Coordinates of N, CA, C and O in Angstrom, one line a residue:
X1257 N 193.1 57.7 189.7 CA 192.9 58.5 188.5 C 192.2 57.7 187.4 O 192.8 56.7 186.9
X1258 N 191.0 58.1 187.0 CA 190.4 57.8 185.7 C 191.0 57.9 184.5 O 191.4 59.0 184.2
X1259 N 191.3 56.9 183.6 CA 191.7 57.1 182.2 C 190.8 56.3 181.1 O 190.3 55.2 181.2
X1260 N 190.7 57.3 180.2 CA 189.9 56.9 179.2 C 190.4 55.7 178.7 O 191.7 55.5 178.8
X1261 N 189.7 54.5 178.1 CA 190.4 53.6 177.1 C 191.2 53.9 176.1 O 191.1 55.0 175.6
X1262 N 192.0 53.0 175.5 CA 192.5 53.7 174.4 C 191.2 52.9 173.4 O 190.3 52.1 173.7
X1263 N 191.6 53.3 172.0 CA 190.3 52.1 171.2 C 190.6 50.6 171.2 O 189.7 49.9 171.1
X1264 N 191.5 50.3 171.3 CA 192.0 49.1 171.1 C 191.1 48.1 172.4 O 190.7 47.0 172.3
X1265 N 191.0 48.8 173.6 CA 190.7 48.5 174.8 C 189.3 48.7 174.8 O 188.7 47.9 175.5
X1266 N 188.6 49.4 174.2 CA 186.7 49.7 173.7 C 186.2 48.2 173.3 O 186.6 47.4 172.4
X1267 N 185.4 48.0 173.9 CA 184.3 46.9 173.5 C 183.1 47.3 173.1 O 182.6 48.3 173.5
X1268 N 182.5 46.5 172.3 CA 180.7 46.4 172.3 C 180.2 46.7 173.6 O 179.1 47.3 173.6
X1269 N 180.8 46.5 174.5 CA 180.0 46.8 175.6 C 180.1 48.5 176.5 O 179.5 49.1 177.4
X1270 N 181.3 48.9 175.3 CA 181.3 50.0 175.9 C 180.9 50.9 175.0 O 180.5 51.8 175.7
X1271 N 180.9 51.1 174.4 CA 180.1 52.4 173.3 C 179.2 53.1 173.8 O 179.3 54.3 173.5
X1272 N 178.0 52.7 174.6 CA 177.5 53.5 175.0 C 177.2 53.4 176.7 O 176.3 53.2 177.5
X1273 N 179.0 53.8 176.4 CA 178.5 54.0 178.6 C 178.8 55.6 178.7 O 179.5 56.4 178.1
X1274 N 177.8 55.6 179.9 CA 177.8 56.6 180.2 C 176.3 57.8 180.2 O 176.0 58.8 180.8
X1275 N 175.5 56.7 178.9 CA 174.7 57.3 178.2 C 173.6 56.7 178.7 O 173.6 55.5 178.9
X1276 N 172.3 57.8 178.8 CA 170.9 57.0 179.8 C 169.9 57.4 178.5 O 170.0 58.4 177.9
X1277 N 169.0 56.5 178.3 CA 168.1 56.9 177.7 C 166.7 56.2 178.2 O 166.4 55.3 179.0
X1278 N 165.9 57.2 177.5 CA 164.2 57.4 178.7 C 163.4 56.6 177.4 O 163.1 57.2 176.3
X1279 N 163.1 55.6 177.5 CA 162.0 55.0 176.6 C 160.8 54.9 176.8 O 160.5 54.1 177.7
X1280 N 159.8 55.8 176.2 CA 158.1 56.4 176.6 C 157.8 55.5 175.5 O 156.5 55.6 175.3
X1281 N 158.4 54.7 174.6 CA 157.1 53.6 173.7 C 156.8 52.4 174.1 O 157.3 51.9 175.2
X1282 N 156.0 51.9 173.2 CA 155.7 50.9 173.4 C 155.8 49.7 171.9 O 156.5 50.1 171.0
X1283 N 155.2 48.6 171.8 CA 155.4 47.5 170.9 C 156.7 47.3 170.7 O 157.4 47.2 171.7
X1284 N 157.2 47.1 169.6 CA 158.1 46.1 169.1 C 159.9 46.7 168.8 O 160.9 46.3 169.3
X1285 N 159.7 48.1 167.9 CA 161.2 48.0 167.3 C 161.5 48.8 168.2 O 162.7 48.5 168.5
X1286 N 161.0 50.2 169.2 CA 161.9 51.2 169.5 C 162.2 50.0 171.1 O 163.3 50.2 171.7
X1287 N 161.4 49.2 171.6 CA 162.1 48.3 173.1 C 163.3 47.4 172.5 O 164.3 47.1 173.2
X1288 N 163.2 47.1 171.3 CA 164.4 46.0 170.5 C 165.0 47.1 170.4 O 165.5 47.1 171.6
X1289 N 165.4 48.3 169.9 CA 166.4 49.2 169.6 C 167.1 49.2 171.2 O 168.2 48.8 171.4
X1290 N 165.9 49.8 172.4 CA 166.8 49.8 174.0 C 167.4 49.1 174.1 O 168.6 49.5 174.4
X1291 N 167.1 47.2 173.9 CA 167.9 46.3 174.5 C 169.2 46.5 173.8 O 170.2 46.2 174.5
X1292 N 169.3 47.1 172.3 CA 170.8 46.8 171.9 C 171.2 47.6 172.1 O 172.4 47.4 171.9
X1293 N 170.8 49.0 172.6 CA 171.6 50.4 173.2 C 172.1 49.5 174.7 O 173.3 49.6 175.2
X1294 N 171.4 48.9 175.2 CA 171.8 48.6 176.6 C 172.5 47.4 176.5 O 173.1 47.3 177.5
X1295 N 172.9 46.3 175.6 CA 173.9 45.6 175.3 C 174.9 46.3 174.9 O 175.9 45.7 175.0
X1296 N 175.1 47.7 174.4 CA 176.4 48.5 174.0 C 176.6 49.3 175.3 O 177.3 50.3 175.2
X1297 N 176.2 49.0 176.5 CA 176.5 49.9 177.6 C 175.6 51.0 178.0 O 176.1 51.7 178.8
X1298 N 174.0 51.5 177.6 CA 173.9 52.6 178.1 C 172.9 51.9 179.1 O 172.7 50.6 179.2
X1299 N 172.4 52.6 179.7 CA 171.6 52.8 180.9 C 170.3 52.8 180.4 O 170.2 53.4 179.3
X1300 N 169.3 52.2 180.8 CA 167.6 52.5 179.5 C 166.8 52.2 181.0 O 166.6 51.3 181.8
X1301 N 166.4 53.4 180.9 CA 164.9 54.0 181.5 C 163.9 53.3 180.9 O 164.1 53.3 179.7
X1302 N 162.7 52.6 181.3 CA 162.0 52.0 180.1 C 160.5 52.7 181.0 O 160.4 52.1 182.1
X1303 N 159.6 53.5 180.8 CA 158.4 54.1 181.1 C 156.8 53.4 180.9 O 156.2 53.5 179.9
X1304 N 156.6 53.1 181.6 CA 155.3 51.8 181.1 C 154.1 52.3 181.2 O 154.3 53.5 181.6
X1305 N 152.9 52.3 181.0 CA 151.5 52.7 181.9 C 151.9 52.4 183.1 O 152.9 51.7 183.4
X1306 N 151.0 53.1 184.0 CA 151.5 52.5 185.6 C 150.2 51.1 185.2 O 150.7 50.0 185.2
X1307 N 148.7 51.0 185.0 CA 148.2 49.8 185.6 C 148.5 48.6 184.5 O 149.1 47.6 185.0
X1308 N 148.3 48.6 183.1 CA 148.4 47.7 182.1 C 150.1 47.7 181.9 O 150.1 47.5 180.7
X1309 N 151.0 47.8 182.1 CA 152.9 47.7 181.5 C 152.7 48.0 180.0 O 152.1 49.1 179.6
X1310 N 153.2 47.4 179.2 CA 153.9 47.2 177.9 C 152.5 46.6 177.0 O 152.5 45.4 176.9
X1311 N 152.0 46.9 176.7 CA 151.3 45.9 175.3 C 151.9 45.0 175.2 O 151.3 44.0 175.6
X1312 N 153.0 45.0 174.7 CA 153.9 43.6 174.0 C 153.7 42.3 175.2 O 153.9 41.1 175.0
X1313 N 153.4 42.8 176.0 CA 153.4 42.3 177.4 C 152.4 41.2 177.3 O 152.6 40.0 177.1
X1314 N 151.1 42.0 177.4 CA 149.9 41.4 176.9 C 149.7 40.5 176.0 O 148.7 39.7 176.0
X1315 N 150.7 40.5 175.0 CA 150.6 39.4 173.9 C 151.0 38.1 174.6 O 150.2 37.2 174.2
X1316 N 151.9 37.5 175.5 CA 152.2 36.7 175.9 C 151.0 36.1 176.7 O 150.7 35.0 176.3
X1317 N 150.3 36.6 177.7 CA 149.4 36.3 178.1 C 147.9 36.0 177.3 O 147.0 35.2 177.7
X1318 N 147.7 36.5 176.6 CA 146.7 36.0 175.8 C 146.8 35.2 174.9 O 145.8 34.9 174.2
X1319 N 147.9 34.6 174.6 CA 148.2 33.2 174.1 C 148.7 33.7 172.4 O 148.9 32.9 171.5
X1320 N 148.8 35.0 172.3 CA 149.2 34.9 171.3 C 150.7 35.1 170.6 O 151.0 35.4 169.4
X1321 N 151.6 34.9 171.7 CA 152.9 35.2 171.5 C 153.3 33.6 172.8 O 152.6 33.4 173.8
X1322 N 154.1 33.1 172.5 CA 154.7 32.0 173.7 C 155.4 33.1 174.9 O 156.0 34.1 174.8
X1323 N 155.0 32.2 175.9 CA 155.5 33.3 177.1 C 156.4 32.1 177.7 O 156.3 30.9 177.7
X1324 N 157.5 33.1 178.3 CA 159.1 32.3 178.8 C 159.0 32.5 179.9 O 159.9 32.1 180.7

C-alpha cells in the first residue's frame, strides 16, 4: 500500500514528483529553470531541433563558452 509522506518526511527532492514537464526552448533561463524543476523531482522532457540540438550547445563549441 502506497502512503503519502507526511511533511516532515518531504524533501527538495520531492516537490515535484510526479510532475513531467515538455521544454520546447531554447538559450539560457527557461533550460536553468528545468534543471531546478528536475532537482525538486519532476520528470523534464527537453525538445531540441532534430539536426543543430540546443544553441547554448553551440556556444561551447565555438569557443565562446568553456566546454566540460
Amino acid at each position: 500500500m502506497n502512503r503519502r509522506p507526511t511533511q516532515e518526511e518531504l524533501t527538495v527532492a520531492d516537490i515535484m514528483e510526479g510532475v513531467r514537464i515538455l521544454e520546447v526552448a531554447e538559450q539560457t533561463f527557461v533550460p536553468a529553470a528545468s534543471a531546478v524543476l528536475a532537482d525538486w523531482g519532476a520528470e523534464v522532457v527537453k525538445i531540441e531541433h532534430p539536426e543543430r540540438g540546443d544553441a547554448m550547445r553551440g556556444l561551447a563549441s565555438s569557443g565562446v563558452m568553456p566546454s566540460t
